[in-house]
CSV table of C-alpha atoms and ligand atoms in Angstrom, one decimal:
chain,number,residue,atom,x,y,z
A,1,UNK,CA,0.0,0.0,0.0
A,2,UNK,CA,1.4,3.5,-0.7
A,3,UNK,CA,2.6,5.5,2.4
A,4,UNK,CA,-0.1,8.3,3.2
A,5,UNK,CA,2.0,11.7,3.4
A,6,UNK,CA,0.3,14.3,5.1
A,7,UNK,CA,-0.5,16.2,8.0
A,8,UNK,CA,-3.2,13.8,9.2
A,9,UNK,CA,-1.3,10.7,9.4
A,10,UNK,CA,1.9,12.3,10.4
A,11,UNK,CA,3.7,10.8,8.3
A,12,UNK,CA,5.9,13.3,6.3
A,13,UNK,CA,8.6,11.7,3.9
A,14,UNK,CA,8.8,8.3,2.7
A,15,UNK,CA,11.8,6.8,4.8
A,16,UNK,CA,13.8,3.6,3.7
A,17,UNK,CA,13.3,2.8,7.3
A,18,UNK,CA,9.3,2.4,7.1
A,19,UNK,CA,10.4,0.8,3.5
A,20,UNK,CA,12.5,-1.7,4.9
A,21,UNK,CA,10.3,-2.6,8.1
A,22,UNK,CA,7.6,-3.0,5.8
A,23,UNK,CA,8.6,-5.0,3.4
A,24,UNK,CA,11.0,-7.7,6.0
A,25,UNK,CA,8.6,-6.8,9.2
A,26,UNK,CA,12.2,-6.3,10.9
A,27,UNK,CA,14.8,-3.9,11.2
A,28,UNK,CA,17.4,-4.7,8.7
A,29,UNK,CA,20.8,-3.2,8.7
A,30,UNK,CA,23.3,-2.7,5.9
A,31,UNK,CA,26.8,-4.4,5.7
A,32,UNK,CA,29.6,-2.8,3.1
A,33,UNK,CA,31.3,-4.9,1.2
A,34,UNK,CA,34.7,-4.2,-0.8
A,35,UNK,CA,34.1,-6.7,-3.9
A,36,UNK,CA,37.6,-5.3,-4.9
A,37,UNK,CA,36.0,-4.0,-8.5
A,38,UNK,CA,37.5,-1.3,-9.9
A,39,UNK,CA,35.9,1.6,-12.3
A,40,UNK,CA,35.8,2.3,-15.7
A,41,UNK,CA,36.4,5.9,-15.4
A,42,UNK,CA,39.6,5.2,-13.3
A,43,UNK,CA,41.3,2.4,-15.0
A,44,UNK,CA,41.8,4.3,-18.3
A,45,UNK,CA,38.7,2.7,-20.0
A,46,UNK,CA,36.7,6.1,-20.2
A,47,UNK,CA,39.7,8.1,-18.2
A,48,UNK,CA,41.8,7.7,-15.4
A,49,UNK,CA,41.1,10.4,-13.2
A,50,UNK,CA,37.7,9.5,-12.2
A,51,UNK,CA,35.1,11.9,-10.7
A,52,UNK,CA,36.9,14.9,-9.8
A,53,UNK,CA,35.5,14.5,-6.4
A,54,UNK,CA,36.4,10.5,-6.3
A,55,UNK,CA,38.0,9.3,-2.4
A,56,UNK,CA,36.2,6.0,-1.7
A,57,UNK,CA,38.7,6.1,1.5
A,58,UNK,CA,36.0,8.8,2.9
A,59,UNK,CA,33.1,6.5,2.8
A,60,UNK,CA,34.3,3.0,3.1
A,61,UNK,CA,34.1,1.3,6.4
A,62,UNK,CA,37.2,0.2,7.7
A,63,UNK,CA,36.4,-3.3,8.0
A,64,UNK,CA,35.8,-2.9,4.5
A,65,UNK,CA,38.9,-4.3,2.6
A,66,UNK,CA,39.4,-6.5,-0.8
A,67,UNK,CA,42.2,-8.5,0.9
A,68,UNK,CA,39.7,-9.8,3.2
A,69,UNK,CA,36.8,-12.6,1.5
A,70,UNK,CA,33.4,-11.6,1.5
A,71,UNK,CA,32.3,-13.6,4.4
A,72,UNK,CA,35.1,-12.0,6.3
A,73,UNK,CA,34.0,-8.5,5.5
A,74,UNK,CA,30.5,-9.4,6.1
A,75,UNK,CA,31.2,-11.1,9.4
A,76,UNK,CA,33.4,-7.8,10.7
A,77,UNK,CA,30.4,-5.7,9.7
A,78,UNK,CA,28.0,-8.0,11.4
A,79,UNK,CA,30.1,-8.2,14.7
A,80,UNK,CA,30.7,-4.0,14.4
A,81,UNK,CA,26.4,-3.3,13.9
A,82,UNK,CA,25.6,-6.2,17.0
A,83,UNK,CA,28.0,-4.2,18.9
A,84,UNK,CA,25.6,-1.1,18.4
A,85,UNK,CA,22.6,-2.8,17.9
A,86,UNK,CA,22.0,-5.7,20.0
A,87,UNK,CA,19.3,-6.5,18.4
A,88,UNK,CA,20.7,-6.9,14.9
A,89,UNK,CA,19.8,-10.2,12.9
A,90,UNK,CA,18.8,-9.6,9.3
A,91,UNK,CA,21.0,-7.9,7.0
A,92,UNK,CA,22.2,-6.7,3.6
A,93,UNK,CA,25.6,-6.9,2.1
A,94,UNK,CA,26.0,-3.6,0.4
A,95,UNK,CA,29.0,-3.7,-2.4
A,96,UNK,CA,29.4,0.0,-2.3
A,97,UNK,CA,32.7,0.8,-3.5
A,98,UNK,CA,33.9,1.6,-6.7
A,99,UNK,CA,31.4,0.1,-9.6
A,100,UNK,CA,30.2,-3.3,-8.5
A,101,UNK,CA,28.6,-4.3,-11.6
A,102,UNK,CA,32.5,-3.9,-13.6
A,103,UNK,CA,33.1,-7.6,-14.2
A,104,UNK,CA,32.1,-10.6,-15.6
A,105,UNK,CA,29.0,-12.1,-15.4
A,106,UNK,CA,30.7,-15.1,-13.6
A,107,UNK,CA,32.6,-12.8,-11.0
A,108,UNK,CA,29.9,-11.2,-10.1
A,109,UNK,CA,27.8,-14.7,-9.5
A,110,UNK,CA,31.0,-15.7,-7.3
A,111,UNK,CA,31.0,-12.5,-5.1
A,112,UNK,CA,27.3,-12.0,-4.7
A,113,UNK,CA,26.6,-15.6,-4.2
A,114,UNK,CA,28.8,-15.9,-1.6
A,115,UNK,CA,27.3,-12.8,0.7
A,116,UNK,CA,24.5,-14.0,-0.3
A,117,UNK,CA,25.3,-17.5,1.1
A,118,UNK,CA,26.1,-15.8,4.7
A,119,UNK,CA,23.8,-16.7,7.7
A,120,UNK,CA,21.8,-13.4,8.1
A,121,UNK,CA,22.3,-11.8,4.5
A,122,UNK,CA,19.0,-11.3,3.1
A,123,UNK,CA,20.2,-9.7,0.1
A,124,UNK,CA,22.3,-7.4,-1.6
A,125,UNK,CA,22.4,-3.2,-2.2
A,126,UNK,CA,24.8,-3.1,-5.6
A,127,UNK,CA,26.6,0.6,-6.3
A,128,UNK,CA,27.7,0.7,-9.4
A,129,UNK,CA,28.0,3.6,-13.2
A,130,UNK,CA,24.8,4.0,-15.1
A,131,UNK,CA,27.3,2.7,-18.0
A,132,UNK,CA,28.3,-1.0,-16.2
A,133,UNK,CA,25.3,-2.6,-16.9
A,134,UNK,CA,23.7,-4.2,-19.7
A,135,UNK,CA,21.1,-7.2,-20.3
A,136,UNK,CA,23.3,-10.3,-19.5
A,137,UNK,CA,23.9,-8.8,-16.1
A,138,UNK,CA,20.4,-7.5,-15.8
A,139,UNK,CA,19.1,-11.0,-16.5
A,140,UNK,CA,21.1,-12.4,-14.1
A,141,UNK,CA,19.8,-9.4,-11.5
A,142,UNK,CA,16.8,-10.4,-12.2
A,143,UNK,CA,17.2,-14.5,-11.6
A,144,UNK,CA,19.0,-13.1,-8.0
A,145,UNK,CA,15.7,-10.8,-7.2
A,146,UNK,CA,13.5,-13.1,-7.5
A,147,UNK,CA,15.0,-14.6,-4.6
A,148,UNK,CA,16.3,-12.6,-2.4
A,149,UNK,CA,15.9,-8.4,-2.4
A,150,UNK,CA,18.4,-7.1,-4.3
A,151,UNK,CA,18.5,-3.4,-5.7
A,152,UNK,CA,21.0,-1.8,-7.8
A,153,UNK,CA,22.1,1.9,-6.6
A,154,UNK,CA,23.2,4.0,-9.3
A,155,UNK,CA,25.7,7.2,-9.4
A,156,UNK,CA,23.6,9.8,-11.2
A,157,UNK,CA,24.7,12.6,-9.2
A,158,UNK,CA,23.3,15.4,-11.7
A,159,UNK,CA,20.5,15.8,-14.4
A,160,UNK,CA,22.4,18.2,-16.1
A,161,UNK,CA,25.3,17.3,-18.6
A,162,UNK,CA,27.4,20.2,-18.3
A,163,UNK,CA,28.2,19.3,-14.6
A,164,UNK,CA,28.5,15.7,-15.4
A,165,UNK,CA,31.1,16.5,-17.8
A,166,UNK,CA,32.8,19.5,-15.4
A,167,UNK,CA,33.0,16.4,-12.7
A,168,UNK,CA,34.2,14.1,-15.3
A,169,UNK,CA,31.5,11.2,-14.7
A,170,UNK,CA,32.3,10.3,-17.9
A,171,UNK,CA,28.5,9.6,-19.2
A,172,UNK,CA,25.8,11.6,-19.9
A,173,UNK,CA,22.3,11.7,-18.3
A,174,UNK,CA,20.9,10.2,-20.8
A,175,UNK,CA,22.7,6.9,-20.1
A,176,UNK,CA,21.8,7.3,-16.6
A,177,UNK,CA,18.2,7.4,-17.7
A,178,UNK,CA,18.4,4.4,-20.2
A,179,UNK,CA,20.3,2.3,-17.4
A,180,UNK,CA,17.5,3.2,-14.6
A,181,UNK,CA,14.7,2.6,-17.1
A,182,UNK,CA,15.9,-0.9,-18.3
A,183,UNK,CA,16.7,-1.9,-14.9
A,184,UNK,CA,13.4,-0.5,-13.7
A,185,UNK,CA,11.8,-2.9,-16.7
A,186,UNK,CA,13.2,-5.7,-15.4
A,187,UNK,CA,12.0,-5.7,-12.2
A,188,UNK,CA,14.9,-4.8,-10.1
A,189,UNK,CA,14.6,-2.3,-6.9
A,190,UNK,CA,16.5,0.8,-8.8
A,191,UNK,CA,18.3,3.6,-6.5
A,192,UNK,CA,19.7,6.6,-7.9
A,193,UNK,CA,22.4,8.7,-6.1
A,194,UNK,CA,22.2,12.9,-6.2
A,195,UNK,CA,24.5,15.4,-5.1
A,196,UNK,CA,23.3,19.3,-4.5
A,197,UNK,CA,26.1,21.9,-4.4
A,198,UNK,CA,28.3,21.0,-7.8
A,199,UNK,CA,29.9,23.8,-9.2
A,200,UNK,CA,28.2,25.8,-12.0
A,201,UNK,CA,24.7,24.4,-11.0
A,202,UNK,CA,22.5,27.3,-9.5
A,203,UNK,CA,20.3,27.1,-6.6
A,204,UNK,CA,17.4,27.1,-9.4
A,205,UNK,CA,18.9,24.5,-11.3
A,206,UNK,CA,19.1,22.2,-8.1
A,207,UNK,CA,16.1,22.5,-7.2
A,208,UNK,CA,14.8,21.9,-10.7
A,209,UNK,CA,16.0,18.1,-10.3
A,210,UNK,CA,13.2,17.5,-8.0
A,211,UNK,CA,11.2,17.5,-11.2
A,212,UNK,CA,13.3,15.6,-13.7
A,213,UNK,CA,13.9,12.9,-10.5
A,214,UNK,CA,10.4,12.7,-9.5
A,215,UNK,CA,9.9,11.0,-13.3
A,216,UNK,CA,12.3,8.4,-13.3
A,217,UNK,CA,11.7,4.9,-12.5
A,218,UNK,CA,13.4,5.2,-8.9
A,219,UNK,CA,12.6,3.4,-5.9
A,220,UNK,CA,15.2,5.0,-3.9
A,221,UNK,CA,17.1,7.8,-3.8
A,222,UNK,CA,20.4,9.2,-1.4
A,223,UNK,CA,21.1,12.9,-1.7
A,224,UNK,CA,24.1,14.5,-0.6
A,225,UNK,CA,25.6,18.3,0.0
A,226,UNK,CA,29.3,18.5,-1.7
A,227,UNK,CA,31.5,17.7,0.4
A,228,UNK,CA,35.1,19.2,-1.2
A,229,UNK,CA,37.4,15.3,-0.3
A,230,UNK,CA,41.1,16.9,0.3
A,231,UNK,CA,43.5,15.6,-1.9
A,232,UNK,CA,40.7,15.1,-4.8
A,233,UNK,CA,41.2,17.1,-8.4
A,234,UNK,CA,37.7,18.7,-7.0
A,235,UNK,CA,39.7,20.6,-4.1
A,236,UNK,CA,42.5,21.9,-6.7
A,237,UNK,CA,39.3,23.0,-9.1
A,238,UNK,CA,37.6,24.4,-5.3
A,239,UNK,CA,40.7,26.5,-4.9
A,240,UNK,CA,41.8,27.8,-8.5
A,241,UNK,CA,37.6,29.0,-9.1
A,242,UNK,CA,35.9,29.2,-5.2
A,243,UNK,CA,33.1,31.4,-7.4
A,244,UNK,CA,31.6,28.1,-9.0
A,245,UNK,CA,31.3,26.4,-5.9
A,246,UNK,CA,28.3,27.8,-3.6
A,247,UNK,CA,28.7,25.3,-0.8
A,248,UNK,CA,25.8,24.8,1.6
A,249,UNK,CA,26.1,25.7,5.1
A,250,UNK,CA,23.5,23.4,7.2
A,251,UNK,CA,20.9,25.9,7.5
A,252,UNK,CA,20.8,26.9,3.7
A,253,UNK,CA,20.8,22.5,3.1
A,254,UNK,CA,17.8,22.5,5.5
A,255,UNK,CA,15.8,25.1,3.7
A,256,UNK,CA,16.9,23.8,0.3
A,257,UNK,CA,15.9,20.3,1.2
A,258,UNK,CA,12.7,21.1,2.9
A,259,UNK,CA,11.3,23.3,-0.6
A,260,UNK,CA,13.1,20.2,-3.0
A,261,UNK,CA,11.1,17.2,-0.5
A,262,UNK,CA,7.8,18.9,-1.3
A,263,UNK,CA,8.6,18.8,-4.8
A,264,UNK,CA,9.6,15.4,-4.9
A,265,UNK,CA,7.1,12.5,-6.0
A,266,UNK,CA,5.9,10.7,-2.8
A,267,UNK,CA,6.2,7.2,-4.2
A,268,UNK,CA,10.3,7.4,-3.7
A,269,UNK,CA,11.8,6.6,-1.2
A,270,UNK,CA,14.5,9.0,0.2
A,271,UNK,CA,17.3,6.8,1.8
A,272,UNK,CA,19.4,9.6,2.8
A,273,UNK,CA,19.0,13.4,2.7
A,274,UNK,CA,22.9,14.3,3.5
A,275,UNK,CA,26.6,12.8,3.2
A,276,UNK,CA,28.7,12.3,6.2
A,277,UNK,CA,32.7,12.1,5.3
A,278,UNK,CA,34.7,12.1,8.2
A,279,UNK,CA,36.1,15.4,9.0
A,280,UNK,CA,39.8,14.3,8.6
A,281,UNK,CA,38.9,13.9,4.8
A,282,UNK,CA,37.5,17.8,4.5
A,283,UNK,CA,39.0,20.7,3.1
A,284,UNK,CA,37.7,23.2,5.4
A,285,UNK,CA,35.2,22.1,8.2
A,286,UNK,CA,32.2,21.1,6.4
A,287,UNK,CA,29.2,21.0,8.8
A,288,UNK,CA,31.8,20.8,11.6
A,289,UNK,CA,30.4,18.0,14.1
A,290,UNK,CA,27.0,18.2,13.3
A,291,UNK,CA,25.5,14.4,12.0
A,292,UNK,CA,23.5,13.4,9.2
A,293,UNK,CA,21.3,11.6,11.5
A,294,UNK,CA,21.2,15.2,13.5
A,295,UNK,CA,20.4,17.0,9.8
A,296,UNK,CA,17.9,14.3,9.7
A,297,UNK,CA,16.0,15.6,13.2
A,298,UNK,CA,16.5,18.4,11.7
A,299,UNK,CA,14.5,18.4,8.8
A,300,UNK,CA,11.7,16.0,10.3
A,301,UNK,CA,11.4,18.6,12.9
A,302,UNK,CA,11.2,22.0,10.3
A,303,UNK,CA,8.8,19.3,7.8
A,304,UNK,CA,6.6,19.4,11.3
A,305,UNK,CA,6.6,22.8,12.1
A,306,UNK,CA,5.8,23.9,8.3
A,307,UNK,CA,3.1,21.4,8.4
A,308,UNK,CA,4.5,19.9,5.0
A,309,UNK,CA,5.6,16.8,3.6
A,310,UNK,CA,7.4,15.0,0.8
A,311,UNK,CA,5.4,15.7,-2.3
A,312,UNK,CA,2.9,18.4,-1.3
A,313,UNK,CA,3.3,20.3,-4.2
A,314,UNK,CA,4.6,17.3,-6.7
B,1,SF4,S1,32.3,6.3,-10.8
B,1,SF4,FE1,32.5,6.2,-8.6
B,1,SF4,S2,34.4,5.0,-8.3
B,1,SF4,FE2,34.4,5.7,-10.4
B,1,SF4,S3,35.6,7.6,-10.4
B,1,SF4,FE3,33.4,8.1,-10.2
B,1,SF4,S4,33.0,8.2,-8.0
B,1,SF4,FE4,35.0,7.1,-8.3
């Protein structure tokens, strides 16, 4: 049944939470895998820069390594989230860095199959380019969905193709569309990945996306402020042209996010509404201490006081 949003039921945006509860009637918690793939638009293929703003250090777990198996990853991560959350039992392996989908058919089958295998794993969150995939691995998705839940995430990052190229994604919206749409056709739990702040986008233009997303075949989406990674060809391009960049500060995000949720069709659901790199990986301060799940009481509490909700004016 479609979640309700509005003021009568209280229930404001369409959490992966209340996505997740409802669809496995338990809390289920993600495990990162390191699959040990690498990326087409590192390895020379398309280029060998990558994204300008490319660190997977800054988001991967440090359990998270390719010289350990699978199982071993998966049982670290399992130990780390019982440690926090006692009552941790179902889980999803979540090969998140890199582009998981960059390999064979058969590779895949061996990594997937074998978190898959571990006791606990009920299934599999795959990151990966809108320009890694294509029907014999889609097939194949699709055999694995039909057991288990499995969704693919996809690095969109921006509907407009002058900021894909400036960041050097190396494919064009378009392909992001065509990769979401097939995916979506074959019956596979599609996620698409956002980030608000990219330089030469305007507030406008950001906002705009809400729009152009709202029409794709999503059922998840992650948003993220820029976050400038040191050490990244993003901070050198940061520091040479600081006019392109209009970074957010929390309370700008806030108000930015609030106006883009209402916008945004209510049948997605919104997995995250901010990034969270730790500080030691920031030129400059970023949000300083503050916590994305602190942005996220945050924004609950401002959707509450505006009496508004994801979608209202979709
Ligand atoms: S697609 Fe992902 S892994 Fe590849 S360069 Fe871009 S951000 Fe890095």
């Amino acid at each position: 049944m479609p979640v309700m949003m509005n003021s009568q039921s209280g229930i404001r945006y369409n959490s992966y939470g209340r996505f997740l509860k409802g669809k496995f009637g338990c809390r289920v918690y993600k495990v990162s895998v390191d699959g040990g793939f690498s990326c087409p638009n590192r390895d020379g293929t398309i280029s060998a820069g990558g994204c300008t703003y490319c660190n997977n250090d800054a988001f991967n777990p440090s359990y998270c390594q390719p010289a350990k198996s699978v199982s071993q990853q998966i049982e670290e991560g399992i130990i780390f989230h019982k440690w926090r959350y006692s009552e941790a039992r179902s889980y999803l392996a979540y090969f998140q860095a890199y582009s998981n989908t960059y390999a064979t058919v058969d590779k895949l089958r061996i990594l997937y199959e074998e978190a898959l295998s571990y006791p606990g794993v009920i299934g599999l969150i795959v990151g990966t380019r809108p320009d890694c995939i294509d029907e014999e691995k889609l097939k194949y998705l699709k055999v694995l969905s039909e057991k288990y839940y499995l969704a693919v995430e996809y690095g969109i990052e921006s509907c407009y193709n002058k900021t894909l190229k400036r960041i050097n994604r190396g494919h064009t919206f378009e392909d992001a569309v065509m990769a979401v749409e097939k995916s979506a056709a074959y019956g596979i739990n599609t996620g698409a990945h956002f980030i608000f702040g990219l330089p030469g986008e305007t507030r406008e233009e950001m906002f705009d996306q809400a729009d152009i997303i709202s029409g794709l075949a999503l059922k998840t989406v992650k948003f993220h402020q820029l976050q400038i990674i040191k050490g990244t060809r993003m901070e050198k391009d940061f520091l040479e042209h600081p006019e392109d960049f209009e970074l957010f500060s929390w309370e700008e995000y806030l108000n930015f996010f609030i106006r883009f949720l209402e916008r945004l069709n209510p049948s997605i659901v919104v997995e995250r509404f901010t990034g969270e790199a730790p500080l030691r990986f920031l030129t400059g301060t970023g949000w300083g201490k503050k916590r994305a799940d602190q942005i996220v009481n945050l924004i609950e509490k401002r959707l509450e006081e505006l009496d508004t909700w994801q979608g209202r004016l979709y």
